[in-house]
Coordinates of C-alpha atoms in Angstrom, one line a residue:
X15 CA 69.1 -65.0 195.9
X16 CA 72.2 -64.7 198.1
X17 CA 75.5 -63.7 197.4
X18 CA 77.9 -66.5 198.4
X19 CA 81.3 -65.2 199.3
X20 CA 83.8 -67.6 200.0
X21 CA 85.2 -67.6 203.6
X22 CA 88.3 -65.7 202.2
X23 CA 86.5 -63.1 200.6
X24 CA 84.7 -62.4 203.7
X25 CA 87.6 -62.2 205.5
X26 CA 89.3 -59.2 203.2
X27 CA 85.5 -57.4 203.6
X28 CA 85.8 -57.6 207.0
X29 CA 89.4 -56.0 207.2
X30 CA 88.0 -53.2 204.6
X31 CA 84.7 -53.0 207.1
X32 CA 87.2 -52.6 210.1
X33 CA 89.6 -49.9 207.9
X34 CA 86.4 -47.8 207.1
X35 CA 85.2 -47.7 210.6
X36 CA 88.4 -46.8 211.9
X37 CA 88.6 -44.0 209.3
X38 CA 84.8 -43.1 210.2
X39 CA 84.0 -43.4 205.9
X40 CA 80.9 -45.6 205.3
X41 CA 81.8 -48.1 202.7
X42 CA 80.2 -50.4 200.3
X43 CA 80.8 -53.2 197.8
X44 CA 79.4 -52.2 194.5
X45 CA 78.7 -52.9 190.8
X46 CA 80.2 -55.9 189.3
X47 CA 81.3 -58.0 192.0
X48 CA 77.7 -57.8 193.4
X49 CA 76.3 -58.4 190.3
X50 CA 78.6 -61.6 189.2
X51 CA 78.2 -63.2 192.8
X52 CA 74.2 -62.9 192.5
X53 CA 74.8 -64.9 189.1
X54 CA 77.1 -67.5 190.7
X55 CA 79.6 -66.5 188.3
X56 CA 83.6 -66.4 188.8
X57 CA 85.2 -62.8 189.2
X58 CA 88.4 -61.6 190.3
X59 CA 88.0 -58.1 191.0
X60 CA 85.8 -56.2 193.4
X61 CA 84.7 -52.3 193.7
X62 CA 84.7 -50.3 197.2
X63 CA 82.6 -47.2 197.3
X64 CA 83.4 -45.1 200.2
X65 CA 81.4 -41.8 201.3
X66 CA 84.9 -40.2 201.9
X67 CA 88.7 -40.6 200.7
X68 CA 89.1 -43.9 198.4
X69 CA 92.8 -43.6 198.5
X70 CA 93.1 -43.1 202.2
X71 CA 90.8 -46.3 202.6
X72 CA 92.9 -48.4 200.1
X73 CA 96.1 -47.1 202.3
X74 CA 94.3 -48.3 205.5
X75 CA 93.2 -51.4 204.0
X76 CA 96.6 -52.3 202.7
X77 CA 98.1 -51.8 206.5
X78 CA 96.3 -54.6 207.8
X79 CA 97.5 -57.3 205.5
X80 CA 101.0 -58.9 206.2
X81 CA 103.1 -58.8 203.9
X82 CA 101.6 -55.2 203.0
X83 CA 100.4 -55.0 199.4
X84 CA 101.3 -51.9 196.9
X85 CA 98.6 -49.6 196.7
X86 CA 98.3 -48.2 193.0
X87 CA 96.6 -44.8 193.1
X88 CA 95.4 -42.0 191.0
X89 CA 94.8 -38.7 192.5
X90 CA 93.6 -37.1 189.3
X91 CA 90.5 -39.6 189.5
X92 CA 90.5 -40.5 193.1
X93 CA 90.8 -43.8 192.7
X94 CA 93.3 -46.6 194.3
X95 CA 93.9 -50.3 193.7
X96 CA 95.5 -53.1 195.7
X97 CA 96.3 -56.2 193.9
X98 CA 96.5 -59.6 196.8
X99 CA 98.6 -61.6 194.5
X100 CA 98.3 -65.0 194.8
X101 CA 95.3 -64.4 197.2
X102 CA 94.7 -67.5 198.5
X103 CA 98.0 -68.2 199.6
X104 CA 98.7 -64.9 201.2
X105 CA 95.6 -65.1 203.1
X106 CA 95.7 -68.6 203.9
X107 CA 97.8 -68.3 206.8
X108 CA 95.8 -65.3 208.6
X109 CA 92.3 -67.3 207.9
X110 CA 93.7 -70.8 209.1
X111 CA 95.1 -68.8 212.5
X112 CA 91.7 -67.1 212.8
X113 CA 89.3 -69.5 211.5
X114 CA 87.0 -66.6 210.7
X115 CA 86.2 -66.6 214.5
X116 CA 85.0 -63.0 214.4
X117 CA 88.0 -61.4 216.0
X118 CA 90.1 -59.1 214.7
X119 CA 92.7 -56.6 216.6
X120 CA 90.5 -57.1 219.6
X121 CA 87.0 -56.3 217.5
X122 CA 84.1 -58.4 217.8
X123 CA 83.4 -59.7 214.1
X124 CA 79.3 -59.8 214.3
X125 CA 77.0 -60.6 211.0
X126 CA 73.5 -59.5 211.5
X127 CA 70.7 -61.6 210.7
X128 CA 69.7 -59.5 207.9
X129 CA 73.2 -60.0 205.7
X130 CA 72.5 -61.7 202.3
X131 CA 76.2 -62.4 202.4
X132 CA 76.8 -66.2 202.9
X133 CA 80.1 -68.0 203.2
X134 CA 81.2 -71.3 201.4
X135 CA 81.6 -74.9 202.5
X136 CA 82.7 -75.5 206.0
X137 CA 86.0 -77.3 204.6
X138 CA 87.0 -74.2 202.3
X139 CA 89.5 -73.0 204.8
X140 CA 91.2 -76.1 204.4
X141 CA 91.4 -77.2 201.2
X142 CA 93.2 -75.7 197.9
X143 CA 91.5 -73.8 195.5
X144 CA 90.6 -75.7 192.2
X145 CA 91.5 -74.4 189.3
X146 CA 88.2 -72.8 188.4
X147 CA 87.7 -71.6 191.8
X148 CA 86.7 -68.1 191.9
X149 CA 89.8 -65.3 192.4
X150 CA 92.4 -67.5 190.8
X151 CA 95.5 -66.3 191.6
X152 CA 94.6 -62.8 192.4
X153 CA 92.2 -60.3 193.8
X154 CA 92.0 -56.9 192.8
X155 CA 90.1 -54.6 194.7
X156 CA 89.7 -50.9 193.5
X157 CA 88.6 -48.2 196.1
X158 CA 86.8 -44.7 195.2
X159 CA 85.2 -41.9 197.1
X160 CA 81.5 -41.8 196.3
X161 CA 81.0 -39.0 193.6
X162 CA 78.7 -37.5 191.6
X163 CA 79.2 -36.6 187.6
X164 CA 78.4 -33.9 185.1
X165 CA 78.9 -34.0 181.6
X166 CA 79.8 -32.2 178.7
X167 CA 78.1 -32.8 175.2
X168 CA 81.4 -33.5 173.1
X169 CA 83.2 -35.5 175.9
X170 CA 82.7 -38.6 177.9
X171 CA 84.7 -37.6 180.5
X172 CA 82.7 -35.8 183.4
X173 CA 83.1 -33.2 185.9
X174 CA 83.2 -35.0 189.2
X175 CA 82.5 -33.8 193.0
X176 CA 82.2 -35.7 196.0
X177 CA 79.0 -37.2 196.5
X178 CA 76.6 -39.7 198.5
X179 CA 76.1 -43.4 197.8
X180 CA 72.8 -42.3 196.2
X181 CA 74.5 -39.8 193.9
X182 CA 77.2 -42.7 193.2
X183 CA 74.5 -45.3 192.5
X184 CA 72.6 -42.7 190.3
X185 CA 75.6 -42.5 187.9
X186 CA 75.8 -46.1 187.3
X187 CA 75.0 -47.5 183.7
X188 CA 72.6 -50.2 184.7
X189 CA 70.2 -51.4 187.1
X190 CA 72.3 -54.8 187.6
X191 CA 75.3 -52.8 188.3
X192 CA 73.9 -50.2 190.8
X193 CA 73.6 -52.6 193.6
X194 CA 75.5 -52.1 196.5
X195 CA 76.3 -53.8 199.7
X196 CA 77.1 -52.4 202.8
X197 CA 80.3 -53.1 204.8
X198 CA 79.1 -51.0 207.9
X199 CA 78.7 -52.2 211.6
X200 CA 75.0 -51.0 211.7
X201 CA 73.9 -52.8 208.7
X202 CA 76.6 -55.1 207.4
X203 CA 75.8 -57.4 204.5
X204 CA 72.6 -55.4 203.5
X205 CA 71.9 -54.9 199.6
X206 CA 71.0 -51.4 198.9
X207 CA 69.1 -51.6 195.5
X208 CA 67.2 -48.4 194.7
X209 CA 66.6 -49.1 191.3
X210 CA 65.3 -53.0 191.7
X211 CA 68.5 -54.3 189.7
X212 CA 67.8 -57.5 191.5
X213 CA 64.8 -58.1 189.8
X214 CA 66.4 -57.2 186.4
X215 CA 68.8 -59.9 187.3
X216 CA 66.3 -62.7 188.0
X217 CA 64.1 -61.6 184.8
X218 CA 67.5 -61.2 182.7
X219 CA 66.9 -57.7 182.0
X220 CA 69.3 -54.9 181.3
X221 CA 67.8 -51.5 181.8
X222 CA 69.4 -47.9 182.8
X223 CA 68.6 -46.5 186.1
X224 CA 68.2 -43.3 184.7
X225 CA 66.8 -41.9 181.7
X226 CA 68.4 -44.0 178.5
X227 CA 69.1 -40.7 176.8
X228 CA 70.5 -39.4 179.6
X229 CA 72.8 -42.1 180.2
X230 CA 73.8 -42.8 176.8
X231 CA 74.5 -39.3 176.1
X232 CA 76.6 -38.8 179.1
X233 CA 78.8 -41.7 178.2
X234 CA 77.9 -43.2 174.8
X235 CA 80.2 -46.3 175.7
X236 CA 77.2 -47.4 177.7
X237 CA 75.4 -48.4 174.6
X238 CA 78.1 -51.0 173.7
X239 CA 78.6 -52.2 177.2
X240 CA 74.4 -52.8 177.1
X241 CA 75.2 -55.0 174.3
X242 CA 78.4 -56.6 175.8
X243 CA 76.4 -57.8 178.7
X244 CA 73.7 -58.9 176.7
X245 CA 76.1 -61.3 174.9
X246 CA 78.0 -62.5 177.8
X247 CA 75.0 -62.9 180.1
X248 CA 72.3 -64.0 177.5
X249 CA 70.1 -60.9 178.9
X250 CA 67.8 -59.1 177.0
X251 CA 67.7 -55.1 176.8
X252 CA 64.7 -53.5 177.9
X253 CA 62.7 -51.8 175.0
X254 CA 63.2 -48.2 176.3
X255 CA 66.7 -49.0 176.9
X256 CA 67.3 -50.2 173.5
X257 CA 65.5 -47.6 171.7
X258 CA 67.8 -45.0 173.7
X259 CA 70.7 -46.7 171.9
X260 CA 69.1 -46.5 168.8
X261 CA 68.3 -42.6 169.1
X262 CA 71.8 -41.9 170.5
X263 CA 73.9 -44.3 168.0
X264 CA 75.6 -41.6 166.4
X265 CA 77.1 -40.4 170.0
X266 CA 79.4 -43.1 169.8
X267 CA 81.8 -41.3 167.3
X268 CA 83.3 -39.4 170.4
X269 CA 84.4 -42.8 171.9
X270 CA 88.1 -43.6 171.1
X271 CA 88.5 -46.3 168.8
X272 CA 90.5 -48.5 171.5
X273 CA 87.8 -48.4 174.1
X274 CA 85.2 -49.4 171.1
X275 CA 87.5 -52.2 170.3
X276 CA 87.8 -53.5 173.5
X277 CA 84.1 -54.1 173.8
X278 CA 84.2 -55.9 170.4
X279 CA 86.4 -58.1 171.8
X280 CA 84.7 -58.7 174.8
X281 CA 81.7 -59.5 172.5
X282 CA 83.7 -61.9 170.7
X283 CA 85.0 -63.7 173.7
X284 CA 81.1 -64.1 175.1
X285 CA 79.6 -67.2 174.9
X286 CA 77.5 -66.6 172.1
X287 CA 78.5 -63.4 170.2
X288 CA 76.1 -63.3 167.6
X289 CA 73.7 -62.1 170.0
X290 CA 75.7 -58.9 170.7
X291 CA 76.5 -58.5 166.8
X292 CA 72.9 -58.8 165.9
X293 CA 72.2 -56.2 168.7
X294 CA 75.3 -53.8 167.1
X295 CA 73.7 -54.3 163.7
X296 CA 69.7 -53.7 164.7
X297 CA 70.9 -50.5 167.1
X298 CA 72.7 -49.1 164.0
X299 CA 75.9 -49.1 166.0
X300 CA 77.5 -51.6 163.8
X301 CA 76.9 -49.0 160.8
X302 CA 79.2 -46.3 162.3
X303 CA 81.9 -48.5 164.1
X304 CA 82.3 -51.6 161.6
X305 CA 80.5 -50.7 158.1
X306 CA 82.4 -53.4 156.3
X307 CA 80.4 -55.9 158.3
X308 CA 77.1 -54.5 157.5
X309 CA 78.0 -54.4 153.8
X310 CA 77.6 -58.7 154.4
X311 CA 73.9 -58.1 155.2
X312 CA 71.3 -58.9 153.0
X313 CA 70.3 -61.2 150.2
X314 CA 69.9 -60.0 146.6
X315 CA 67.4 -61.6 144.1
X316 CA 68.0 -61.8 140.4
X317 CA 65.9 -63.9 137.6
X318 CA 64.5 -65.7 141.1
X319 CA 68.3 -66.4 142.0
X320 CA 69.5 -65.5 145.2
X321 CA 72.5 -65.6 147.7
X322 CA 72.2 -66.5 151.2
X323 CA 72.4 -63.2 153.8
X324 CA 76.1 -63.7 154.3
X325 CA 76.1 -61.3 157.7
X326 CA 74.0 -63.8 159.6
X327 CA 76.0 -66.8 157.9
X328 CA 79.2 -65.1 159.4
X329 CA 77.4 -64.8 163.2
X330 CA 76.3 -68.5 162.8
X331 CA 80.1 -69.0 161.9
X332 CA 81.4 -67.4 164.7
X333 CA 79.0 -68.9 167.4
X334 CA 80.5 -72.3 165.7
X335 CA 83.6 -71.6 166.4
X336 CA 83.4 -70.8 170.0
X337 CA 81.4 -74.1 170.8
X338 CA 85.6 -75.3 170.3
X339 CA 88.0 -72.5 171.1
X340 CA 88.1 -69.5 173.4
X341 CA 90.8 -68.0 171.2
X342 CA 89.9 -64.3 170.2
X343 CA 91.9 -64.2 167.0
X344 CA 90.6 -67.8 165.6
X345 CA 87.3 -66.0 166.6
X346 CA 88.3 -62.8 164.6
X347 CA 89.3 -65.2 161.7
X348 CA 85.7 -66.4 161.5
X349 CA 84.3 -63.0 161.8
X350 CA 86.3 -62.0 159.1
X351 CA 86.6 -65.1 156.6
X352 CA 83.7 -63.8 154.1
X353 CA 84.5 -60.0 154.9
X354 CA 85.8 -59.7 150.9
X355 CA 82.3 -61.1 149.4
X356 CA 80.7 -57.7 149.2
X357 CA 83.3 -56.4 146.9
X358 CA 83.6 -59.5 144.8
X359 CA 80.0 -59.8 144.5
X360 CA 79.0 -60.6 140.9
X361 CA 75.8 -61.9 139.3
X362 CA 76.2 -64.2 136.2
X363 CA 73.6 -64.7 133.9
X364 CA 72.4 -68.4 133.7
X365 CA 74.7 -69.3 136.8
X366 CA 73.5 -67.1 139.7
X367 CA 75.4 -65.1 142.4
X368 CA 79.6 -65.5 142.6
X369 CA 81.9 -64.2 145.2
X370 CA 85.4 -65.4 143.1
X371 CA 88.4 -64.5 144.8
X372 CA 86.7 -63.3 147.5
X373 CA 89.2 -65.0 150.0
X374 CA 92.2 -63.4 148.4
X375 CA 90.3 -60.0 148.6
X376 CA 89.4 -60.6 152.2
X377 CA 93.0 -61.2 153.1
X378 CA 94.1 -57.7 151.9
X379 CA 91.3 -56.4 153.8
X380 CA 92.5 -57.7 157.1
X381 CA 95.4 -55.4 157.7
X382 CA 93.5 -52.2 156.8
X383 CA 91.1 -53.2 159.2
X384 CA 92.9 -54.2 161.8
X385 CA 94.8 -50.7 161.4
X386 CA 91.5 -48.7 161.5
X387 CA 90.1 -51.0 164.7
X388 CA 93.6 -50.6 166.7
X389 CA 94.0 -54.1 166.7
X390 CA 97.5 -55.7 166.7
X391 CA 99.7 -55.2 163.6
X392 CA 102.0 -58.3 164.4
X393 CA 101.5 -62.1 164.3
X394 CA 97.7 -61.7 165.4
X395 CA 97.1 -60.0 162.2
X396 CA 99.1 -62.6 160.2
X397 CA 97.2 -65.4 161.6
X398 CA 94.1 -64.0 161.0
X399 CA 95.1 -62.9 157.2
X400 CA 96.6 -66.3 156.9
X401 CA 93.1 -68.3 157.5
X402 CA 91.0 -65.9 155.7
X403 CA 93.1 -66.4 152.5
X404 CA 93.4 -70.2 153.2
X405 CA 89.4 -70.7 154.5
X406 CA 88.5 -72.4 151.1
X407 CA 91.3 -74.6 150.7
X408 CA 90.1 -77.5 152.8
X409 CA 86.9 -77.4 151.4
X410 CA 87.9 -77.7 147.7
X411 CA 90.0 -80.8 149.0
X412 CA 86.6 -82.4 149.6
X413 CA 85.4 -81.9 146.2
X414 CA 88.0 -83.6 144.2
X415 CA 90.4 -86.5 144.2
X416 CA 92.8 -85.5 147.0
X417 CA 96.5 -85.5 145.7
X418 CA 99.7 -85.6 147.8
X419 CA 101.2 -82.2 146.1
X420 CA 97.6 -80.5 147.4
X421 CA 98.0 -82.1 150.8
X422 CA 101.4 -81.0 150.7
X423 CA 100.7 -77.2 149.7
X424 CA 98.1 -76.8 152.1
X425 CA 100.3 -78.0 154.9
X426 CA 103.3 -75.7 153.6
X427 CA 100.9 -72.8 153.1
X428 CA 99.0 -73.4 156.7
X429 CA 102.2 -74.5 158.8
X430 CA 101.3 -75.0 162.7
X431 CA 97.6 -73.2 162.0
X432 CA 96.6 -75.9 160.0
X433 CA 94.3 -77.3 163.0
X434 CA 92.8 -73.8 163.3
X435 CA 92.1 -73.5 159.7
X436 CA 90.5 -76.9 159.9
X437 CA 88.3 -75.9 162.9
X438 CA 87.3 -72.7 160.8
X439 CA 86.3 -74.8 157.8
X440 CA 84.0 -77.1 159.8
X441 CA 82.7 -73.8 161.5
X442 CA 81.9 -72.8 157.9
X443 CA 79.6 -75.7 157.5
X444 CA 75.9 -73.5 158.4
X445 CA 73.8 -75.4 155.8
X446 CA 70.0 -76.2 157.0
X447 CA 70.3 -79.4 155.0
X448 CA 71.5 -82.2 157.7
X449 CA 72.4 -84.6 155.1
X450 CA 74.7 -82.1 153.3
X451 CA 76.7 -81.3 156.6
X452 CA 77.2 -85.0 157.4
X453 CA 78.5 -85.4 154.1
X454 CA 80.8 -82.2 154.7
X455 CA 81.9 -83.4 158.0
X456 CA 82.6 -87.0 156.6
X457 CA 84.9 -85.4 153.8
X458 CA 86.9 -83.3 156.2
X459 CA 87.0 -86.0 158.3
X460 CA 89.1 -87.9 155.1
X461 CA 91.1 -84.6 154.3
X462 CA 92.3 -84.5 158.2
X463 CA 93.5 -88.1 157.8
X464 CA 95.5 -87.2 154.6
X465 CA 97.1 -84.1 156.5
X466 CA 98.4 -86.4 159.2
X467 CA 99.1 -89.3 156.5
X468 CA 101.4 -86.9 154.2
X469 CA 102.4 -85.1 157.3
X470 CA 103.9 -88.1 158.8
X471 CA 105.4 -89.4 155.6
X472 CA 106.6 -86.0 154.1
X473 CA 107.2 -83.8 157.5
X474 CA 106.2 -80.7 155.1
X475 CA 104.7 -78.3 158.0
X476 CA 106.8 -75.5 158.6
X477 CA 109.3 -76.8 156.0
X478 CA 111.6 -74.7 153.6
X479 CA 113.4 -76.3 150.9
X480 CA 117.1 -78.2 151.7
X481 CA 118.8 -76.1 149.2
X482 CA 118.7 -72.7 150.6
X483 CA 119.0 -69.0 148.7
X484 CA 122.3 -68.8 150.5
X485 CA 123.5 -72.3 149.2
X486 CA 122.6 -71.0 145.5
X487 CA 124.6 -67.8 145.9
X488 CA 127.8 -69.2 147.4
X489 CA 127.5 -72.2 144.4
X490 CA 127.0 -69.9 141.5
X491 CA 128.8 -66.8 143.1
X492 CA 125.7 -64.8 142.8
X493 CA 124.3 -62.0 144.7
X494 CA 120.8 -61.8 145.6
X495 CA 118.9 -61.7 142.2
X496 CA 115.6 -62.9 140.6
X497 CA 117.7 -65.5 139.1
X498 CA 118.4 -66.9 142.8
X499 CA 114.4 -66.6 143.9
X500 CA 113.7 -68.3 140.6
X501 CA 115.9 -71.2 141.3
X502 CA 114.8 -71.7 144.9
X503 CA 111.2 -71.6 143.9
X504 CA 111.5 -74.2 141.3
X505 CA 113.1 -76.7 143.8
X506 CA 110.2 -75.9 146.4
X507 CA 107.7 -76.5 143.9
X508 CA 109.2 -79.8 142.4
X509 CA 109.2 -81.0 145.9
X510 CA 105.7 -80.3 146.5
X511 CA 104.3 -81.3 143.3
X512 CA 106.3 -84.8 144.3
X513 CA 108.5 -84.5 141.3
X514 CA 111.6 -85.3 143.3
X515 CA 112.2 -86.1 147.2
X516 CA 112.4 -83.7 149.7
X517 CA 116.4 -84.4 150.0
X518 CA 119.4 -82.5 149.9
X519 CA 120.8 -84.4 147.1
X520 CA 117.3 -84.3 145.1
X521 CA 117.3 -80.8 145.1
X522 CA 120.9 -80.2 144.6
X523 CA 120.8 -82.4 141.4
X524 CA 117.7 -80.4 140.3
X525 CA 119.0 -77.4 140.8
X526 CA 122.0 -78.0 138.7
X527 CA 119.9 -79.2 135.8
X528 CA 117.7 -75.9 136.0
X529 CA 120.7 -73.6 136.2
X530 CA 122.5 -75.4 133.4
X531 CA 119.5 -74.5 131.1
X532 CA 119.8 -71.0 132.5
X533 CA 123.5 -70.9 131.2
X534 CA 124.9 -70.7 135.1
X535 CA 127.8 -72.5 135.7
X536 CA 129.2 -73.3 139.7
X537 CA 131.8 -71.5 140.9
X538 CA 132.0 -73.2 144.4
X539 CA 130.7 -77.0 144.8
X540 CA 129.0 -77.5 148.4

């Protein structure tokens, strides 16, 4: 298994190697960059650990680029970062000039035969990067001095002292993240893998380099990271490591909600989020960080009548939606679409289990959940709430004759989010009965056709009644009051029901009749 860096990355690593040699500090590429390159995954950042001053090394490396990139550094943590903006453009001139000939500042660049780093295609230097090529518009490089850590029980913030490369690898969370590659002259490119992470990478296993209890007790966020990597990479967590998560699940309480939610978002953005949420549930972590999701789990039976397990149904809906979109907030809507079912669950004798109004209750739960999880309190919340509240509407339209009025109301209520809503509703079909699925999908196609047809005719999406509240107040000399709202609503309902045309004249005439019935007389004519 080789690490296949492209030539521009090799060019940057050579600069780092020479800067480290000039300072007399051993330097290594470590962690996620090594892991992802071995897996053939794209990555836009690299971590460099040196046995010395990481901030000093970062400044020395920055000096070797023209123009010189800025160095962001944090003395408290001994870390520094260089962001090579528009990375491919910046290094292209130097790369084209030197052609990676092995000469920089008069130094001969030699790569020993033991290296596992290999370059890209020979024509890569002269061709522009494609949209999906590694690195994108920028390469972020973080520098830190090798360190040794010790933890206090009630904090995940360690006491840090300078250490060796071994110390630094010992403190890593998982074996697949503890691999390092030397950037030093005597063994440039050599893989340093004290915990056999390469084997675990090949076998698709996640396990801690040291005792799981120590690893997770020291930094409980690592439990969620293990599950997140399992979801992102479709890896298996080693039994001893997973038992360690179960044994120390309560320790997650010392982690800030922001960090927990960051991991939840990453799990939701993985190719198959159900892997992560199932592991969170099986480990006991979900019971602590998201108990409302746990309430969905299980099927209850009375008189031989049961309901489906809404937890695993939800996970299937999330996986379904992920096949069609990478949008995080649509994925959140899928995750929360049935969150109102537990509080609305009721057994009706002779009928079975019902969840009447769960979409309304679920919609009301969304703001509280977003606040507790420290998710955005803005249009993202409103989007998720809207989809939770509306997710049954298109389904109901497949069970009846679709009237123009029903279509208008759905278009009006959903607005620009109608396409996202339809995706969610289609993802909500999880029946094992293939004929039933086919029938539902055919019905949804009919709804889509009618939506398009009515929208083209009435232009009702994001529509507001042609007679506004301001116009009503001007005509009748009113201040804001209930009568103004009632008149405006009656106009809107009449248009949505197809009782009058969607035009100013029709709305004005309708308003005047309604006003007369209320004893209102116009004082102005508009």
